[in-house]
């Protein structure tokens, strides 16, 4: 027997609770993992609350991230006792995920846990931090250097934003943090932000072109925020888009792209190829200051993560939520 969060649907209504489960209930997969830590991400909160139809089948164990130790493997790449982690691949949506003490998974979805991180540290990074690293890599590959000018990070106090600021600042970029919570200024400054600006200035319809400001940007918001970020990006600048916290729409014009040569780069972490994932985690081990994880991540248990899900959706949670599934 093991414990996990289970999302069930009855008469069209969704309910999530911590339940005792049996190994025989685990889905098919080559590798069984004894999970030690998971996370609570925005997508997990949507699944747990039912605020968006994230879950594709019921019952479902949510959790798009996990770290743990292999308990049993039918794949030669992994042996019992190996430390592994997982991000994305549809777990917590189509396949039982990490918010449980055990998971059974496809071997192709796993990567070895980097030696630089403990399981808890890897989950303080999680999908959010790995996505932030993919954004930073894209900026670098598009030729954006620290000498080119300011890099804007939207949703700065969230998981992606927090890690992006820490990474960019350590790499020598001047980071401007956008947030809707004035009380987070000290936190963002400690992570490395040089300037804080209010989200309200970007949250409604703006002009097709605004004053040129950003050499690059990491955007988690979408909608009017992303449109205004593109409109205020410098000639030849690069905007990486990885989220939809403000909406899935993009009420923009082509003006920034055809008059300033702005490049909008989409970042997907869910189905990202294995080699790219491994590259991102190697870079995280090299470029992320582990001391920053202490301020970025808070640790809770399974029951507490249920209670925090609506708070996360309401924008009242800062940084990362690490879930110790054995608490």
Short mmCIF file of N, CA and C in Angstrom, two decimals, residues 163-289:
data_model
loop_
_atom_site.label_atom_id
_atom_site.label_comp_id
_atom_site.label_asym_id
_atom_site.label_seq_id
_atom_site.Cartn_x
_atom_site.Cartn_y
_atom_site.Cartn_z
N UNK A 163 13.27 31.17 -11.01
CA UNK A 163 14.48 30.49 -11.47
C UNK A 163 15.12 31.24 -12.63
N UNK A 164 14.30 31.79 -13.52
CA UNK A 164 14.83 32.55 -14.65
C UNK A 164 15.65 33.75 -14.17
N UNK A 165 15.14 34.46 -13.17
CA UNK A 165 15.88 35.60 -12.63
C UNK A 165 17.21 35.15 -12.05
N UNK A 166 17.18 34.09 -11.24
CA UNK A 166 18.41 33.60 -10.62
C UNK A 166 19.43 33.18 -11.67
N UNK A 167 18.98 32.50 -12.71
CA UNK A 167 19.89 32.05 -13.77
C UNK A 167 20.46 33.23 -14.55
N UNK A 168 19.58 34.11 -15.01
CA UNK A 168 20.02 35.22 -15.85
C UNK A 168 20.97 36.14 -15.09
N UNK A 169 20.65 36.42 -13.84
CA UNK A 169 21.50 37.32 -13.05
C UNK A 169 22.88 36.71 -12.87
N UNK A 170 22.95 35.40 -12.60
CA UNK A 170 24.25 34.76 -12.40
C UNK A 170 25.06 34.72 -13.69
N UNK A 171 24.37 34.71 -14.84
CA UNK A 171 25.04 34.69 -16.13
C UNK A 171 25.45 36.09 -16.59
N UNK A 172 25.12 37.10 -15.78
CA UNK A 172 25.58 38.45 -16.07
C UNK A 172 24.59 39.37 -16.74
N UNK A 173 23.36 38.92 -16.94
CA UNK A 173 22.34 39.78 -17.55
C UNK A 173 21.75 40.74 -16.52
N UNK A 174 21.33 41.92 -16.98
CA UNK A 174 20.57 42.83 -16.13
C UNK A 174 19.10 42.46 -16.28
N UNK A 175 18.48 42.05 -15.18
CA UNK A 175 17.13 41.50 -15.21
C UNK A 175 16.13 42.50 -14.65
N UNK A 176 15.05 42.71 -15.39
CA UNK A 176 13.92 43.51 -14.92
C UNK A 176 12.77 42.54 -14.63
N UNK A 177 12.24 42.58 -13.43
CA UNK A 177 11.20 41.65 -13.00
C UNK A 177 9.83 42.32 -13.03
N UNK A 178 8.88 41.68 -13.68
CA UNK A 178 7.50 42.17 -13.70
C UNK A 178 6.67 41.35 -12.73
N UNK A 179 5.93 42.01 -11.84
CA UNK A 179 5.11 41.31 -10.88
C UNK A 179 3.85 42.12 -10.57
N UNK A 180 2.82 41.41 -10.16
CA UNK A 180 1.60 42.08 -9.74
C UNK A 180 1.52 42.25 -8.24
N UNK A 181 2.59 41.86 -7.53
CA UNK A 181 2.58 41.94 -6.06
C UNK A 181 3.77 42.76 -5.60
N UNK A 182 3.47 43.98 -5.15
CA UNK A 182 4.54 44.89 -4.72
C UNK A 182 5.32 44.31 -3.55
N UNK A 183 4.69 43.48 -2.74
CA UNK A 183 5.34 42.90 -1.57
C UNK A 183 6.45 41.91 -1.90
N UNK A 184 6.58 41.54 -3.17
CA UNK A 184 7.61 40.58 -3.56
C UNK A 184 8.92 41.25 -3.98
N UNK A 185 9.00 42.55 -3.87
CA UNK A 185 10.17 43.27 -4.38
C UNK A 185 11.47 42.79 -3.73
N UNK A 186 11.48 42.66 -2.41
CA UNK A 186 12.71 42.23 -1.73
C UNK A 186 13.12 40.83 -2.18
N UNK A 187 12.16 39.94 -2.30
CA UNK A 187 12.42 38.57 -2.76
C UNK A 187 13.05 38.58 -4.14
N UNK A 188 12.49 39.36 -5.06
CA UNK A 188 12.99 39.40 -6.43
C UNK A 188 14.38 40.04 -6.50
N UNK A 189 14.60 41.04 -5.68
CA UNK A 189 15.92 41.67 -5.63
C UNK A 189 16.97 40.69 -5.13
N UNK A 190 16.61 39.90 -4.13
CA UNK A 190 17.54 38.91 -3.59
C UNK A 190 17.90 37.85 -4.63
N UNK A 191 16.95 37.53 -5.53
CA UNK A 191 17.22 36.56 -6.58
C UNK A 191 18.14 37.12 -7.65
N UNK A 192 18.20 38.46 -7.75
CA UNK A 192 19.09 39.06 -8.74
C UNK A 192 18.47 40.10 -9.63
N UNK A 193 17.18 40.41 -9.45
CA UNK A 193 16.54 41.42 -10.28
C UNK A 193 17.12 42.80 -9.96
N UNK A 194 17.41 43.58 -11.00
CA UNK A 194 17.95 44.93 -10.84
C UNK A 194 16.85 45.98 -10.77
N UNK A 195 15.67 45.62 -11.25
CA UNK A 195 14.56 46.58 -11.31
C UNK A 195 13.25 45.81 -11.24
N UNK A 196 12.24 46.40 -10.60
CA UNK A 196 10.92 45.79 -10.49
C UNK A 196 9.92 46.72 -11.16
N UNK A 197 9.05 46.17 -12.03
CA UNK A 197 8.01 46.98 -12.66
C UNK A 197 6.65 46.32 -12.44
N UNK A 198 5.56 47.11 -12.42
CA UNK A 198 4.23 46.54 -12.14
C UNK A 198 3.62 45.88 -13.36
N UNK A 199 2.97 44.76 -13.14
CA UNK A 199 2.29 44.04 -14.22
C UNK A 199 1.15 44.88 -14.81
N UNK A 200 0.55 45.74 -13.99
CA UNK A 200 -0.60 46.52 -14.45
C UNK A 200 -0.28 47.35 -15.69
N UNK A 201 0.98 47.74 -15.85
CA UNK A 201 1.37 48.55 -17.01
C UNK A 201 1.29 47.77 -18.32
N UNK A 202 1.22 46.44 -18.22
CA UNK A 202 1.22 45.59 -19.41
C UNK A 202 -0.06 44.77 -19.56
N UNK A 203 -1.00 44.89 -18.64
CA UNK A 203 -2.11 43.95 -18.55
C UNK A 203 -3.30 44.29 -19.43
N UNK A 204 -3.31 45.45 -20.08
CA UNK A 204 -4.42 45.81 -20.96
C UNK A 204 -3.90 46.16 -22.35
N UNK A 205 -4.82 46.36 -23.27
CA UNK A 205 -4.44 46.60 -24.66
C UNK A 205 -3.52 47.81 -24.78
N UNK A 206 -2.45 47.65 -25.54
CA UNK A 206 -1.49 48.72 -25.75
C UNK A 206 -1.35 49.05 -27.22
N UNK A 207 -0.34 49.83 -27.55
CA UNK A 207 -0.10 50.22 -28.93
C UNK A 207 0.61 49.10 -29.70
N UNK A 208 0.48 49.09 -31.03
CA UNK A 208 1.18 48.06 -31.82
C UNK A 208 2.69 48.11 -31.61
N UNK A 209 3.24 49.32 -31.44
CA UNK A 209 4.65 49.49 -31.13
C UNK A 209 4.79 50.46 -29.98
N UNK A 210 5.62 50.11 -29.02
CA UNK A 210 5.89 50.97 -27.87
C UNK A 210 7.38 51.31 -27.87
N UNK A 211 7.79 52.11 -26.92
CA UNK A 211 9.20 52.48 -26.80
C UNK A 211 10.06 51.22 -26.66
N UNK A 212 11.15 51.16 -27.43
CA UNK A 212 12.03 50.00 -27.39
C UNK A 212 12.74 49.91 -26.04
N UNK A 213 12.66 48.73 -25.40
CA UNK A 213 13.24 48.58 -24.07
C UNK A 213 14.02 47.27 -23.90
N UNK A 214 13.47 46.15 -24.32
CA UNK A 214 14.01 44.84 -23.93
C UNK A 214 14.88 44.23 -25.02
N UNK A 215 16.05 43.76 -24.62
CA UNK A 215 16.87 42.96 -25.54
C UNK A 215 16.32 41.54 -25.64
N UNK A 216 15.67 41.10 -24.59
CA UNK A 216 15.08 39.78 -24.56
C UNK A 216 14.06 39.69 -23.44
N UNK A 217 13.28 38.63 -23.44
CA UNK A 217 12.26 38.46 -22.41
C UNK A 217 11.93 37.00 -22.21
N UNK A 218 11.51 36.68 -20.98
CA UNK A 218 10.95 35.38 -20.64
C UNK A 218 9.53 35.65 -20.20
N UNK A 219 8.55 35.16 -20.96
CA UNK A 219 7.15 35.45 -20.66
C UNK A 219 6.38 34.19 -20.28
N UNK A 220 5.69 34.25 -19.15
CA UNK A 220 4.85 33.15 -18.69
C UNK A 220 3.37 33.50 -18.77
N UNK A 221 3.04 34.70 -19.25
CA UNK A 221 1.69 35.23 -19.12
C UNK A 221 0.82 35.03 -20.35
N UNK A 222 1.35 35.36 -21.53
CA UNK A 222 0.52 35.36 -22.71
C UNK A 222 -0.39 36.57 -22.74
N UNK A 223 -1.41 36.53 -23.59
CA UNK A 223 -2.45 37.56 -23.70
C UNK A 223 -1.85 38.97 -23.87
N UNK A 224 -2.48 39.98 -23.25
CA UNK A 224 -2.03 41.36 -23.43
C UNK A 224 -0.59 41.56 -22.93
N UNK A 225 -0.21 40.82 -21.89
CA UNK A 225 1.15 40.98 -21.37
C UNK A 225 2.16 40.65 -22.45
N UNK A 226 2.01 39.50 -23.10
CA UNK A 226 2.95 39.10 -24.14
C UNK A 226 2.90 40.06 -25.32
N UNK A 227 1.71 40.49 -25.69
CA UNK A 227 1.59 41.44 -26.80
C UNK A 227 2.35 42.73 -26.51
N UNK A 228 2.22 43.24 -25.29
CA UNK A 228 2.90 44.48 -24.93
C UNK A 228 4.41 44.28 -24.77
N UNK A 229 4.82 43.11 -24.32
CA UNK A 229 6.25 42.81 -24.24
C UNK A 229 6.86 42.83 -25.64
N UNK A 230 6.20 42.17 -26.58
CA UNK A 230 6.71 42.17 -27.96
C UNK A 230 6.76 43.59 -28.52
N UNK A 231 5.74 44.39 -28.23
CA UNK A 231 5.66 45.76 -28.76
C UNK A 231 6.76 46.65 -28.21
N UNK A 232 7.31 46.30 -27.04
CA UNK A 232 8.34 47.14 -26.43
C UNK A 232 9.73 46.51 -26.47
N UNK A 233 9.87 45.44 -27.27
CA UNK A 233 11.17 44.79 -27.42
C UNK A 233 12.00 45.52 -28.48
N UNK A 234 13.30 45.61 -28.24
CA UNK A 234 14.20 46.33 -29.13
C UNK A 234 14.32 45.66 -30.50
N UNK A 235 14.85 46.42 -31.45
CA UNK A 235 15.09 45.88 -32.78
C UNK A 235 15.97 44.62 -32.68
N UNK A 236 15.49 43.54 -33.28
CA UNK A 236 16.24 42.28 -33.28
C UNK A 236 16.18 41.52 -31.98
N UNK A 237 15.35 41.97 -31.03
CA UNK A 237 15.27 41.30 -29.73
C UNK A 237 14.53 39.98 -29.80
N UNK A 238 14.61 39.23 -28.70
CA UNK A 238 14.05 37.88 -28.66
C UNK A 238 13.13 37.74 -27.44
N UNK A 239 11.92 37.25 -27.67
CA UNK A 239 10.96 36.98 -26.60
C UNK A 239 10.68 35.49 -26.56
N UNK A 240 10.90 34.86 -25.42
CA UNK A 240 10.57 33.44 -25.25
C UNK A 240 9.24 33.34 -24.52
N UNK A 241 8.33 32.52 -25.04
CA UNK A 241 6.98 32.39 -24.48
C UNK A 241 6.77 30.96 -24.00
N UNK A 242 6.42 30.82 -22.73
CA UNK A 242 6.29 29.46 -22.17
C UNK A 242 5.06 29.29 -21.29
N UNK A 243 4.16 30.27 -21.23
CA UNK A 243 3.02 30.13 -20.33
C UNK A 243 1.81 30.92 -20.76
N UNK A 244 0.70 30.72 -20.01
CA UNK A 244 -0.55 31.39 -20.34
C UNK A 244 -1.28 31.85 -19.08
N UNK A 245 -0.53 32.29 -18.09
CA UNK A 245 -1.14 32.68 -16.82
C UNK A 245 -2.15 33.81 -16.97
N UNK A 246 -1.95 34.68 -17.98
CA UNK A 246 -2.88 35.77 -18.21
C UNK A 246 -3.90 35.45 -19.29
N UNK A 247 -3.73 34.34 -19.98
CA UNK A 247 -4.67 33.95 -21.02
C UNK A 247 -3.98 33.29 -22.19
N UNK A 248 -4.73 32.53 -22.96
CA UNK A 248 -4.19 31.81 -24.11
C UNK A 248 -4.18 32.67 -25.37
N UNK A 249 -4.90 33.78 -25.35
CA UNK A 249 -4.97 34.62 -26.54
C UNK A 249 -3.70 35.45 -26.70
N UNK A 250 -3.51 36.01 -27.90
CA UNK A 250 -2.39 36.89 -28.17
C UNK A 250 -2.90 38.07 -29.02
N UNK A 251 -3.47 39.10 -28.37
CA UNK A 251 -4.06 40.23 -29.09
C UNK A 251 -2.99 41.22 -29.55
N UNK A 252 -2.19 40.78 -30.51
CA UNK A 252 -1.05 41.57 -30.96
C UNK A 252 -1.18 41.89 -32.45
N UNK A 253 -0.25 42.68 -32.97
CA UNK A 253 -0.12 42.92 -34.40
C UNK A 253 1.22 42.38 -34.87
N UNK A 254 1.41 42.38 -36.18
CA UNK A 254 2.68 41.90 -36.72
C UNK A 254 3.76 42.98 -36.69
N UNK A 255 3.41 44.19 -36.24
CA UNK A 255 4.34 45.32 -36.30
C UNK A 255 5.71 45.04 -35.68
N UNK A 256 5.79 44.47 -34.45
CA UNK A 256 7.12 44.23 -33.87
C UNK A 256 7.97 43.27 -34.70
N UNK A 257 7.32 42.36 -35.39
CA UNK A 257 8.04 41.32 -36.12
C UNK A 257 8.52 41.80 -37.49
N UNK A 258 7.70 42.62 -38.17
CA UNK A 258 8.08 43.04 -39.52
C UNK A 258 8.76 44.40 -39.55
N UNK A 259 8.63 45.19 -38.47
CA UNK A 259 9.27 46.51 -38.44
C UNK A 259 10.50 46.55 -37.56
N UNK A 260 10.58 45.65 -36.59
CA UNK A 260 11.74 45.61 -35.70
C UNK A 260 12.48 44.29 -35.72
N UNK A 261 11.98 43.33 -36.45
CA UNK A 261 12.66 42.04 -36.51
C UNK A 261 12.66 41.29 -35.20
N UNK A 262 11.65 41.55 -34.36
CA UNK A 262 11.54 40.84 -33.08
C UNK A 262 11.25 39.37 -33.34
N UNK A 263 11.89 38.51 -32.57
CA UNK A 263 11.69 37.06 -32.71
C UNK A 263 10.95 36.52 -31.50
N UNK A 264 9.84 35.82 -31.75
CA UNK A 264 9.04 35.20 -30.70
C UNK A 264 9.30 33.70 -30.75
N UNK A 265 9.89 33.17 -29.68
CA UNK A 265 10.30 31.77 -29.64
C UNK A 265 9.42 31.01 -28.65
N UNK A 266 8.73 29.99 -29.14
CA UNK A 266 7.90 29.16 -28.26
C UNK A 266 8.74 28.13 -27.53
N UNK A 267 8.43 27.95 -26.25
CA UNK A 267 9.17 27.01 -25.40
C UNK A 267 8.20 25.94 -24.88
N UNK A 268 8.43 24.70 -25.26
CA UNK A 268 7.63 23.58 -24.75
C UNK A 268 8.50 22.68 -23.88
N UNK A 269 8.05 22.42 -22.68
CA UNK A 269 8.80 21.55 -21.78
C UNK A 269 8.21 20.16 -21.68
N UNK A 270 6.95 19.99 -22.08
CA UNK A 270 6.25 18.73 -21.86
C UNK A 270 6.79 17.61 -22.75
N UNK A 271 6.89 17.87 -24.05
CA UNK A 271 7.32 16.85 -25.00
C UNK A 271 8.73 17.11 -25.52
N UNK A 272 9.47 17.93 -24.83
CA UNK A 272 10.83 18.28 -25.23
C UNK A 272 11.68 17.01 -25.38
N UNK A 273 12.45 16.89 -26.46
CA UNK A 273 13.26 15.67 -26.67
C UNK A 273 14.25 15.41 -25.54
N UNK A 274 14.57 14.15 -25.35
CA UNK A 274 15.41 13.73 -24.24
C UNK A 274 16.76 14.44 -24.23
N UNK A 275 17.41 14.55 -25.37
CA UNK A 275 18.74 15.18 -25.42
C UNK A 275 18.68 16.63 -24.96
N UNK A 276 17.62 17.33 -25.34
CA UNK A 276 17.45 18.73 -24.94
C UNK A 276 17.19 18.82 -23.43
N UNK A 277 16.42 17.91 -22.89
CA UNK A 277 16.17 17.87 -21.45
C UNK A 277 17.49 17.67 -20.68
N UNK A 278 18.26 16.71 -21.14
CA UNK A 278 19.52 16.43 -20.46
C UNK A 278 20.45 17.63 -20.52
N UNK A 279 20.46 18.32 -21.65
CA UNK A 279 21.27 19.53 -21.78
C UNK A 279 20.81 20.59 -20.79
N UNK A 280 19.49 20.76 -20.67
CA UNK A 280 18.96 21.77 -19.74
C UNK A 280 19.34 21.45 -18.30
N UNK A 281 19.25 20.18 -17.92
CA UNK A 281 19.58 19.82 -16.54
C UNK A 281 21.08 19.93 -16.28
N UNK A 282 21.90 19.65 -17.29
CA UNK A 282 23.34 19.87 -17.12
C UNK A 282 23.64 21.35 -16.90
N UNK A 283 22.95 22.20 -17.65
CA UNK A 283 23.14 23.63 -17.48
C UNK A 283 22.65 24.11 -16.11
N UNK A 284 21.55 23.56 -15.64
CA UNK A 284 21.06 23.92 -14.31
C UNK A 284 22.08 23.55 -13.24
N UNK A 285 22.69 22.37 -13.38
CA UNK A 285 23.70 21.94 -12.41
C UNK A 285 24.91 22.86 -12.43
N UNK A 286 25.20 23.45 -13.58
CA UNK A 286 26.36 24.31 -13.74
C UNK A 286 26.07 25.78 -13.38
N UNK A 287 24.88 26.27 -13.75
CA UNK A 287 24.63 27.72 -13.72
C UNK A 287 23.67 28.20 -12.65
N UNK A 288 22.98 27.31 -11.97
CA UNK A 288 22.04 27.74 -10.93
C UNK A 288 22.71 27.72 -9.57
N UNK A 289 22.64 28.81 -8.87
CA UNK A 289 23.18 28.91 -7.52
C UNK A 289 22.27 28.15 -6.58
#
